[in-house]
Short mmCIF file of C-alpha atoms in Angstrom, two decimals:
data_model
loop_
_atom_site.label_atom_id
_atom_site.label_comp_id
_atom_site.label_asym_id
_atom_site.label_seq_id
_atom_site.Cartn_x
_atom_site.Cartn_y
_atom_site.Cartn_z
CA MET A 21 0.01 -0.14 -0.13
CA GLN A 22 1.85 3.07 -1.32
CA LYS A 23 0.24 6.23 1.00
CA LYS A 24 2.99 8.96 0.78
CA ASP A 25 2.94 12.11 -1.18
CA ILE A 26 -0.26 11.93 -2.50
CA PRO A 27 -0.62 15.05 -4.36
CA ALA A 28 -3.03 17.44 -2.35
CA SER A 29 -5.32 17.58 -5.50
CA VAL A 30 -5.74 14.10 -5.02
CA LEU A 31 -6.37 14.09 -1.79
CA ALA A 32 -9.08 16.62 -2.17
CA ARG A 33 -11.17 14.31 -4.20
CA LEU A 34 -10.69 10.94 -2.16
CA PRO A 35 -13.62 11.89 0.17
CA ARG A 36 -15.94 11.90 -2.66
CA TYR A 37 -14.40 8.13 -4.08
CA TYR A 38 -14.85 7.12 -0.36
CA ARG A 39 -18.36 8.05 -0.25
CA TYR A 40 -19.25 6.12 -3.79
CA ALA A 41 -17.36 3.18 -2.24
CA ARG A 42 -19.50 3.24 0.81
CA GLU A 43 -22.31 3.38 -0.81
CA LEU A 44 -21.54 0.70 -3.55
CA PHE A 45 -20.49 -1.48 -0.68
CA GLY A 46 -23.75 -0.92 1.39
CA ASN A 47 -25.63 -2.01 -1.93
CA ASP A 48 -23.14 -5.07 -1.90
CA VAL A 49 -21.78 -4.44 -4.94
CA LEU A 50 -18.33 -6.63 -5.08
CA ARG A 51 -16.56 -4.96 -8.14
CA ILE A 52 -16.92 -1.89 -10.70
CA SER A 53 -14.95 -0.64 -13.48
CA SER A 54 -13.30 2.58 -13.65
CA THR A 55 -15.73 3.25 -16.62
CA GLU A 56 -19.07 2.05 -14.55
CA LEU A 57 -17.74 4.08 -11.76
CA ALA A 58 -16.57 7.31 -13.86
CA ALA A 59 -20.41 7.63 -15.18
CA MET A 60 -21.82 7.34 -11.90
CA MET A 61 -19.66 9.76 -10.67
CA ASP A 62 -19.46 11.89 -13.62
CA VAL A 63 -15.93 11.98 -13.79
CA THR A 64 -13.20 10.53 -16.83
CA ALA A 65 -12.23 6.88 -16.21
CA SER A 66 -8.34 8.10 -16.46
CA GLN A 67 -8.84 10.43 -13.93
CA ILE A 68 -10.40 8.05 -11.70
CA ARG A 69 -7.64 5.42 -12.56
CA GLN A 70 -4.99 7.75 -12.05
CA ASP A 71 -6.39 9.07 -8.87
CA LEU A 72 -6.83 5.63 -7.10
CA SER A 73 -3.19 4.71 -8.47
CA HIS A 74 -2.05 6.84 -5.78
CA ILE A 75 -3.82 4.98 -3.02
CA GLY A 76 -3.06 1.05 -3.94
CA GLN A 77 -4.10 -1.88 -6.03
CA PHE A 78 -7.49 -2.60 -5.89
CA GLY A 79 -8.12 -4.96 -8.70
CA GLN A 80 -6.85 -6.47 -11.54
CA GLN A 81 -6.71 -5.14 -14.71
CA GLY A 82 -9.73 -5.78 -16.81
CA TYR A 83 -11.60 -6.89 -13.59
CA GLY A 84 -12.50 -3.88 -12.00
CA TYR A 85 -11.97 -2.59 -8.70
CA ASN A 86 -12.63 -4.85 -5.61
CA ILE A 87 -15.46 -2.64 -3.60
CA LYS A 88 -14.53 -3.87 -0.13
CA ASP A 89 -11.02 -3.45 -0.68
CA LEU A 90 -11.24 0.27 -2.07
CA TYR A 91 -13.47 1.38 0.64
CA SER A 92 -11.21 0.72 3.34
CA GLY A 93 -7.99 1.48 1.73
CA LEU A 94 -9.56 4.77 1.19
CA GLY A 95 -10.95 5.22 4.91
CA GLU A 96 -7.45 4.27 6.22
CA VAL A 97 -6.43 6.81 3.89
CA LEU A 98 -8.84 9.58 4.94
CA GLY A 99 -7.37 8.78 8.60
CA LEU A 100 -11.04 7.62 9.41
CA THR A 101 -9.27 4.42 11.42
CA ASP A 102 -7.52 7.23 13.66
CA GLY A 103 -10.44 8.84 15.51
CA PHE A 104 -9.18 12.39 15.49
CA SER A 105 -10.11 14.69 17.83
CA VAL A 106 -11.82 18.10 17.28
CA VAL A 107 -12.41 21.12 18.88
CA ILE A 108 -14.62 24.21 17.59
CA ILE A 109 -13.27 27.73 17.92
CA GLY A 110 -16.17 30.25 17.58
CA MET A 111 -19.38 29.89 18.41
CA SER A 112 -21.09 32.06 15.73
CA GLU A 113 -24.37 31.09 13.90
CA GLN A 114 -22.24 28.71 11.78
CA GLY A 115 -19.62 27.25 14.82
CA ALA A 116 -23.03 26.20 16.58
CA ALA A 117 -24.73 24.58 13.20
CA LEU A 118 -21.70 22.90 12.84
CA ALA A 119 -21.81 21.83 16.70
CA VAL A 120 -24.51 19.86 16.38
CA SER A 121 -24.20 18.64 12.59
CA PRO A 122 -23.88 14.52 12.27
CA MET A 123 -20.37 15.56 10.27
CA PHE A 124 -18.27 15.15 13.55
CA THR A 125 -20.22 12.46 15.53
CA TYR A 126 -19.87 9.51 12.96
CA ARG A 127 -16.70 7.73 11.10
CA GLY A 128 -14.75 8.01 14.02
CA ILE A 129 -14.52 12.00 14.54
CA LYS A 130 -14.52 13.34 17.94
CA LEU A 131 -15.80 16.23 18.76
CA ARG A 132 -14.17 17.16 22.09
CA GLY A 133 -14.64 20.69 23.04
CA LEU A 134 -16.39 24.32 21.98
CA PHE A 135 -14.54 27.67 22.51
CA ASP A 136 -15.67 31.21 21.95
CA TYR A 137 -14.25 34.75 23.32
CA ASP A 138 -17.39 35.65 25.17
CA ALA A 139 -20.88 35.75 23.86
CA SER A 140 -21.49 32.19 24.35
CA ILE A 141 -19.51 30.84 27.19
CA GLY A 142 -21.32 28.61 29.36
CA ARG A 143 -23.94 28.00 26.74
CA GLU A 144 -24.32 23.89 26.62
CA ILE A 145 -24.52 22.89 22.64
CA ASN A 146 -24.75 19.42 21.82
CA GLY A 147 -23.88 17.97 25.07
CA LEU A 148 -20.74 20.23 25.69
CA THR A 149 -20.33 23.37 27.84
CA VAL A 150 -18.77 26.27 25.63
CA MET A 151 -15.45 27.07 27.25
CA PRO A 152 -13.54 30.52 27.30
CA ILE A 153 -10.57 30.05 24.60
CA PHE A 154 -7.93 31.50 26.79
CA THR A 155 -8.29 28.19 28.50
CA LEU A 156 -7.94 26.31 24.92
CA LYS A 157 -4.34 25.62 25.93
CA ASP A 158 -4.91 24.26 29.22
CA PHE A 159 -7.36 21.65 27.89
CA CYS A 160 -5.26 20.74 24.91
CA ALA A 161 -2.60 19.63 27.48
CA GLU A 162 -4.80 17.58 29.32
CA ASN A 163 -7.10 16.05 25.87
CA ILE A 164 -5.24 15.00 22.47
CA ILE A 165 -6.83 17.26 19.63
CA ASP A 166 -5.54 16.82 16.37
CA ILE A 167 -7.70 19.62 14.35
CA ALA A 168 -9.11 23.21 15.12
CA VAL A 169 -12.37 24.37 13.21
CA LEU A 170 -12.40 27.92 12.98
CA CYS A 171 -15.80 29.85 12.97
CA VAL A 172 -14.61 32.86 14.72
CA PRO A 173 -15.36 36.09 12.99
CA LYS A 174 -12.80 37.31 9.93
CA GLU A 175 -11.33 39.74 12.29
CA GLN A 176 -10.35 37.25 15.20
CA ALA A 177 -9.25 34.44 12.53
CA ALA A 178 -5.55 35.36 12.65
CA GLU A 179 -5.74 35.48 16.59
CA ALA A 180 -7.82 32.04 17.11
CA CYS A 181 -5.13 30.36 14.67
CA ALA A 182 -2.09 31.83 16.65
CA MET A 183 -3.88 30.27 19.87
CA ALA A 184 -4.61 26.66 18.16
CA ILE A 185 -1.04 26.53 17.03
CA ASN A 186 0.48 27.30 20.54
CA ALA A 187 -1.77 24.73 22.30
CA SER A 188 -0.13 22.37 19.65
CA ILE A 189 -3.35 21.38 17.50
CA SER A 190 -1.73 19.88 14.23
CA ALA A 191 -4.49 21.11 11.51
CA ILE A 192 -7.01 23.92 11.18
CA TRP A 193 -9.68 23.98 9.00
CA ASN A 194 -10.69 27.15 8.78
CA LEU A 195 -14.25 28.41 7.65
CA THR A 196 -14.02 32.30 8.69
CA GLY A 197 -13.87 33.74 5.48
CA GLU A 198 -10.40 35.48 5.91
CA GLU A 199 -7.22 33.88 4.26
CA LEU A 200 -4.77 32.25 6.67
CA ARG A 201 -1.41 31.97 4.81
CA PRO A 202 1.02 29.90 6.24
CA ASP A 203 3.78 31.44 8.01
CA ARG A 204 7.36 30.51 10.33
CA ALA A 205 4.74 29.65 13.11
CA SER A 206 2.53 27.52 11.10
CA GLU A 207 5.07 25.53 8.69
CA ASN A 208 4.37 22.12 10.73
CA VAL A 209 0.99 22.74 10.58
CA ILE A 210 -1.84 21.85 8.23
CA ILE A 211 -4.21 25.05 7.61
CA GLN A 212 -6.83 24.15 5.15
CA ASN A 213 -9.25 27.40 4.27
CA LEU A 214 -12.79 26.54 2.98
CA ASN A 215 -14.22 30.04 1.74
CA LEU A 216 -17.93 29.29 1.48
CA SER A 217 -18.29 32.81 -0.25
CA ASP A 218 -15.78 31.74 -2.96
CA ARG A 219 -17.89 28.34 -3.87
CA PHE A 220 -21.23 30.46 -3.75
CA PHE A 221 -19.50 33.16 -6.33
CA ALA A 222 -18.04 30.29 -8.27
CA LEU A 223 -21.80 29.28 -8.75
CA CYS A 224 -22.55 32.60 -9.78
CA ALA A 225 -19.81 32.85 -12.20
CA SER A 226 -21.15 29.39 -13.69
CA LEU A 227 -24.77 31.17 -13.87
CA ASN A 228 -23.58 33.94 -15.28
CA GLN A 229 -21.83 32.27 -18.35
CA ALA A 230 -24.91 29.95 -18.60
CA LYS A 231 -26.73 33.82 -19.42
CA GLU A 232 -24.37 34.96 -21.18
CA ALA A 233 -24.63 31.91 -23.72
CA VAL A 234 -28.20 32.43 -23.67
CA LYS A 235 -27.98 35.85 -24.61
CA LYS A 236 -25.84 35.34 -27.39
CA HIS A 237 -28.17 32.83 -28.95
CA GLU A 238 -30.73 34.72 -28.81
CA LEU A 239 -29.36 37.74 -30.72
CA MET B 9 -13.37 40.48 -23.60
CA GLN B 10 -13.88 36.41 -23.87
CA LYS B 11 -16.13 35.39 -21.79
CA LYS B 12 -17.37 32.28 -22.82
CA ASP B 13 -16.39 28.48 -22.53
CA ILE B 14 -14.31 29.01 -19.38
CA PRO B 15 -13.72 25.47 -17.72
CA ALA B 16 -15.26 24.80 -14.45
CA SER B 17 -11.98 24.31 -12.61
CA VAL B 18 -11.02 27.79 -13.93
CA LEU B 19 -14.34 29.34 -12.77
CA ALA B 20 -14.04 27.87 -9.19
CA ARG B 21 -10.77 29.63 -8.99
CA LEU B 22 -11.87 33.09 -9.92
CA PRO B 23 -13.03 34.15 -7.21
CA ARG B 24 -10.11 33.80 -4.99
CA TYR B 25 -8.48 35.97 -7.68
CA TYR B 26 -11.13 38.62 -7.21
CA ARG B 27 -10.73 38.76 -3.22
CA TYR B 28 -7.05 39.20 -4.19
CA ALA B 29 -7.84 41.91 -6.74
CA ARG B 30 -10.00 43.77 -4.20
CA GLU B 31 -7.67 43.57 -1.54
CA LEU B 32 -4.64 44.99 -3.84
CA PHE B 33 -7.43 47.60 -5.44
CA GLY B 34 -7.93 48.73 -1.95
CA ASN B 35 -4.29 48.74 -1.15
CA ASP B 36 -3.83 51.12 -4.16
CA VAL B 37 -1.70 48.85 -5.98
CA LEU B 38 -1.87 49.82 -9.56
CA ARG B 39 0.00 46.95 -11.12
CA ILE B 40 1.16 43.60 -10.19
CA SER B 41 3.31 40.65 -11.89
CA SER B 42 2.02 37.41 -12.11
CA THR B 43 5.31 36.66 -10.10
CA GLU B 44 4.33 38.59 -7.46
CA LEU B 45 0.69 37.31 -7.46
CA ALA B 46 1.77 33.87 -7.44
CA ALA B 47 3.98 34.57 -4.26
CA MET B 48 1.06 35.67 -2.53
CA MET B 49 -1.73 33.48 -3.40
CA ASP B 50 0.78 30.43 -3.09
CA VAL B 51 0.16 29.03 -6.65
CA THR B 52 2.54 29.00 -9.80
CA ALA B 53 2.71 32.03 -11.81
CA SER B 54 1.71 29.90 -15.13
CA GLN B 55 -0.79 29.01 -13.73
CA ILE B 56 -2.21 32.56 -13.10
CA ARG B 57 -1.38 33.37 -16.47
CA GLN B 58 -3.56 30.61 -18.11
CA ASP B 59 -6.21 30.99 -15.67
CA LEU B 60 -6.62 34.81 -16.35
CA SER B 61 -5.98 34.52 -19.62
CA HIS B 62 -9.56 32.79 -20.27
CA ILE B 63 -11.07 36.23 -18.41
CA GLY B 64 -9.33 38.60 -20.94
CA GLN B 65 -6.36 41.14 -21.47
CA PHE B 66 -5.40 42.97 -17.99
CA GLY B 67 -1.91 44.17 -18.66
CA GLN B 68 0.83 44.46 -21.15
CA GLN B 69 3.77 41.59 -21.45
CA GLY B 70 6.35 42.77 -18.91
CA TYR B 71 4.03 45.43 -17.47
CA GLY B 72 2.14 43.26 -15.15
CA TYR B 73 -1.61 43.30 -14.31
CA ASN B 74 -3.61 46.05 -14.38
CA ILE B 75 -5.50 46.08 -10.53
CA LYS B 76 -8.38 47.96 -11.53
CA ASP B 77 -9.14 46.21 -14.90
CA LEU B 78 -8.47 42.79 -13.24
CA TYR B 79 -11.06 43.43 -10.24
CA SER B 80 -13.74 44.88 -12.43
CA GLY B 81 -13.36 42.26 -15.51
CA LEU B 82 -13.47 39.19 -12.28
CA GLY B 83 -16.46 40.92 -10.80
CA GLU B 84 -18.43 41.10 -14.44
CA VAL B 85 -17.44 37.29 -15.11
CA LEU B 86 -18.50 36.17 -11.26
CA GLY B 87 -22.09 38.16 -12.18
CA LEU B 88 -21.43 40.46 -9.67
CA THR B 89 -22.68 43.04 -11.88
CA ASP B 90 -26.14 41.31 -12.43
CA GLY B 91 -27.57 41.21 -8.53
CA PHE B 92 -28.50 37.42 -8.38
CA SER B 93 -31.67 37.11 -6.00
CA VAL B 94 -31.48 34.06 -3.92
CA VAL B 95 -33.55 31.88 -1.87
CA ILE B 96 -32.64 29.34 1.03
CA ILE B 97 -34.53 26.30 1.40
CA GLY B 98 -34.13 24.50 4.82
CA MET B 99 -34.05 26.41 8.00
CA SER B 100 -31.82 23.49 9.83
CA GLU B 101 -29.24 25.58 11.74
CA GLN B 102 -27.28 25.77 8.85
CA GLY B 103 -29.80 27.26 6.77
CA ALA B 104 -30.11 29.84 9.69
CA ALA B 105 -26.40 30.19 10.01
CA LEU B 106 -26.53 31.50 6.06
CA ALA B 107 -29.49 33.42 6.76
CA VAL B 108 -27.55 35.93 8.92
CA SER B 109 -23.98 35.45 7.19
CA PRO B 110 -22.82 38.64 5.73
CA MET B 111 -22.28 36.23 2.26
CA PHE B 112 -25.88 37.22 0.88
CA THR B 113 -25.93 40.61 1.69
CA TYR B 114 -23.01 42.12 -0.04
CA ARG B 115 -21.30 42.79 -3.61
CA GLY B 116 -24.90 43.10 -5.23
CA ILE B 117 -26.55 39.53 -3.73
CA LYS B 118 -29.83 39.58 -2.66
CA LEU B 119 -31.46 37.45 -0.61
CA ARG B 120 -35.20 37.16 -1.25
CA GLY B 121 -36.80 34.73 0.59
CA LEU B 122 -36.36 31.63 3.27
CA PHE B 123 -38.45 28.14 2.94
CA ASP B 124 -39.13 25.43 5.40
CA TYR B 125 -41.15 22.21 5.47
CA ASP B 126 -42.43 23.20 8.92
CA ALA B 127 -40.52 23.67 12.12
CA SER B 128 -39.29 27.23 11.36
CA ILE B 129 -42.43 28.19 9.24
CA GLY B 130 -43.29 31.51 10.69
CA ARG B 131 -39.92 32.06 12.17
CA GLU B 132 -38.27 35.50 11.29
CA ILE B 133 -34.68 35.66 10.62
CA ASN B 134 -32.60 38.57 9.13
CA GLY B 135 -35.95 40.64 8.49
CA LEU B 136 -37.37 37.88 6.57
CA THR B 137 -40.16 35.31 7.45
CA VAL B 138 -39.61 31.59 6.68
CA MET B 139 -42.45 30.60 4.38
CA PRO B 140 -43.61 27.16 3.70
CA ILE B 141 -41.94 25.61 0.97
CA PHE B 142 -45.12 24.38 -1.15
CA THR B 143 -45.45 28.38 -1.56
CA LEU B 144 -42.28 28.44 -3.59
CA LYS B 145 -43.34 28.05 -7.01
CA ASP B 146 -46.22 31.39 -6.59
CA PHE B 147 -43.24 33.14 -4.71
CA CYS B 148 -40.95 32.70 -7.72
CA ALA B 149 -43.76 33.59 -10.29
CA GLU B 150 -43.96 36.84 -8.48
CA ASN B 151 -40.26 37.56 -7.73
CA ILE B 152 -37.59 36.46 -10.33
CA ILE B 153 -35.09 34.51 -8.28
CA ASP B 154 -31.67 33.14 -9.56
CA ILE B 155 -30.18 30.51 -7.52
CA ALA B 156 -31.94 28.42 -4.37
CA VAL B 157 -29.42 27.58 -1.56
CA LEU B 158 -30.59 23.89 -0.26
CA CYS B 159 -30.16 23.30 3.35
CA VAL B 160 -33.00 20.69 3.96
CA PRO B 161 -32.12 17.43 5.48
CA LYS B 162 -30.21 14.86 3.49
CA GLU B 163 -33.37 13.10 2.61
CA GLN B 164 -35.60 15.84 1.46
CA ALA B 165 -32.66 16.84 -0.92
CA ALA B 166 -34.06 15.49 -4.29
CA GLU B 167 -37.25 16.89 -3.43
CA ALA B 168 -36.21 20.13 -2.48
CA CYS B 169 -34.32 20.33 -5.99
CA ALA B 170 -37.36 19.31 -7.66
CA MET B 171 -39.14 22.04 -6.18
CA ALA B 172 -36.62 24.65 -7.02
CA ILE B 173 -36.20 23.60 -10.79
CA ASN B 174 -40.43 23.20 -11.29
CA ALA B 175 -40.29 27.16 -9.71
CA SER B 176 -37.84 27.72 -12.86
CA ILE B 177 -34.59 28.28 -10.35
CA SER B 178 -32.10 28.67 -12.66
CA ALA B 179 -29.01 27.31 -10.35
CA ILE B 180 -28.78 25.44 -7.11
CA TRP B 181 -26.11 25.38 -4.45
CA ASN B 182 -26.61 21.97 -2.47
CA LEU B 183 -25.19 22.01 1.27
CA THR B 184 -27.48 19.16 2.32
CA GLY B 185 -24.38 16.48 2.21
CA GLU B 186 -26.53 14.20 -0.41
CA GLU B 187 -24.95 14.74 -3.84
CA LEU B 188 -27.75 16.06 -6.44
CA ARG B 189 -26.91 14.26 -10.10
CA PRO B 190 -28.01 16.09 -13.24
CA ASP B 191 -30.85 14.32 -14.54
CA ARG B 192 -33.51 14.95 -17.08
CA ALA B 193 -35.13 17.65 -15.20
CA SER B 194 -32.24 19.58 -14.35
CA GLU B 195 -30.41 19.66 -17.54
CA ASN B 196 -30.63 23.33 -17.91
CA VAL B 197 -30.10 23.95 -14.24
CA ILE B 198 -26.72 24.44 -12.86
CA ILE B 199 -26.45 22.33 -9.74
CA GLN B 200 -23.38 22.57 -7.65
CA ASN B 201 -22.66 20.24 -4.85
CA LEU B 202 -20.81 21.68 -1.79
CA ASN B 203 -20.30 18.43 0.59
CA LEU B 204 -18.77 20.13 4.03
CA SER B 205 -18.42 16.39 4.93
CA ASP B 206 -15.86 15.67 2.11
CA ARG B 207 -13.84 19.18 2.67
CA PHE B 208 -13.55 18.69 6.44
CA PHE B 209 -12.15 14.45 5.19
CA ALA B 210 -9.93 16.13 2.92
CA LEU B 211 -8.13 17.84 5.68
CA CYS B 212 -8.00 14.71 7.66
CA ALA B 213 -6.46 12.55 4.74
CA SER B 214 -3.60 15.58 4.51
CA LEU B 215 -3.19 15.17 8.50
CA ASN B 216 -2.92 11.64 8.16
CA GLN B 217 -0.13 11.96 5.56
CA ALA B 218 1.65 14.23 7.84
CA LYS B 219 1.63 11.71 10.88
CA GLU B 220 2.62 8.80 8.46
CA ALA B 221 5.63 10.80 7.07
CA VAL B 222 6.44 11.32 10.92
CA LYS B 223 6.27 7.72 11.97
CA LYS B 224 8.62 6.78 9.25
CA HIS B 225 10.91 9.07 9.61
CA GLU B 226 10.70 8.08 13.30
CA LEU B 227 11.19 4.22 12.69
#
């Protein structure tokens, strides 16, 4: 099983493959060809073959992928067997919504703590009491925390990120909308920015393209 | 200005360029080279040149990009000049969080309506009263709505999508976690699935890779 040096672009696509493998496994499908999977997922068969070649060998040429092996192999690469522990920093509406989402309560992920600057401290959400952010470091000294999810307002993103790094958290999922750029302090920390507005405006761009095409057609 | 047939992968990157162009414009920067921009954005200069070549000409070889032109050109391609109108369907915690997020209240986007199946009907969020989903079609007959944001539970995703299509909405941003695949009914509709769990598990995969690398180093 080769698992090192998988390009970030491929890693980003693996969760979707994992979902499809899980669905197929749940439906008792034993094997699937890259062509069949490509049709289901609306990507090319060659992309599938290339992407999955980074993970390992899950089938014999001409026989398709072994679904069970693919499913467990992908789960392993995604770290689902490790049971990563998570804290959410920032109990904005978005942070509170994530705290009750099923996302952090299945497939081995453990939501361990909720932190905020002031407004929500003491509030109970999903069985966890919101703690003041200045206690994060002590909390992380007593609990192994792998990932911090940042949901603070943009203006506090850099500070909250620094506090997470200072608490020895290894990975940061930044949903604040403020882009965090890697620097010296964070060189051994994995930072992933997910900018929801960017994703929404990408949809706007597609819609705009489609409207322009219609306009041209009508002229 | 050539704006047609921009590949989806390029469209997806444009909002980030737009953010950087806006920031530079706000800081009174007049020109920037692809090399300088590449260093800021942590991508390659050749990717920037390729991506932006789809949008138009924003500079002379050797003089860098004209920031003002780039900023307004990107805004145009993103459809920000069109002022798209949006409804949110599903007042889960996530839907309610989006309803109060600044995302839909700036840069020309207009949040026009909130819909739900039952629990939240009549509730007031951000100045809008949550309406029953069965009134969506009538609402869209009286108001031009471009985009529906789906925040219903997974099990209702397909049904809510069908209702939006039936109400002649042109684009659907699906945040339910259930993947909506294009079919006959939706062939003229733009559907973009954003699966937050996938994005989170991509971070887990990167973290897992880093941990494996450390383990190997220690052996």
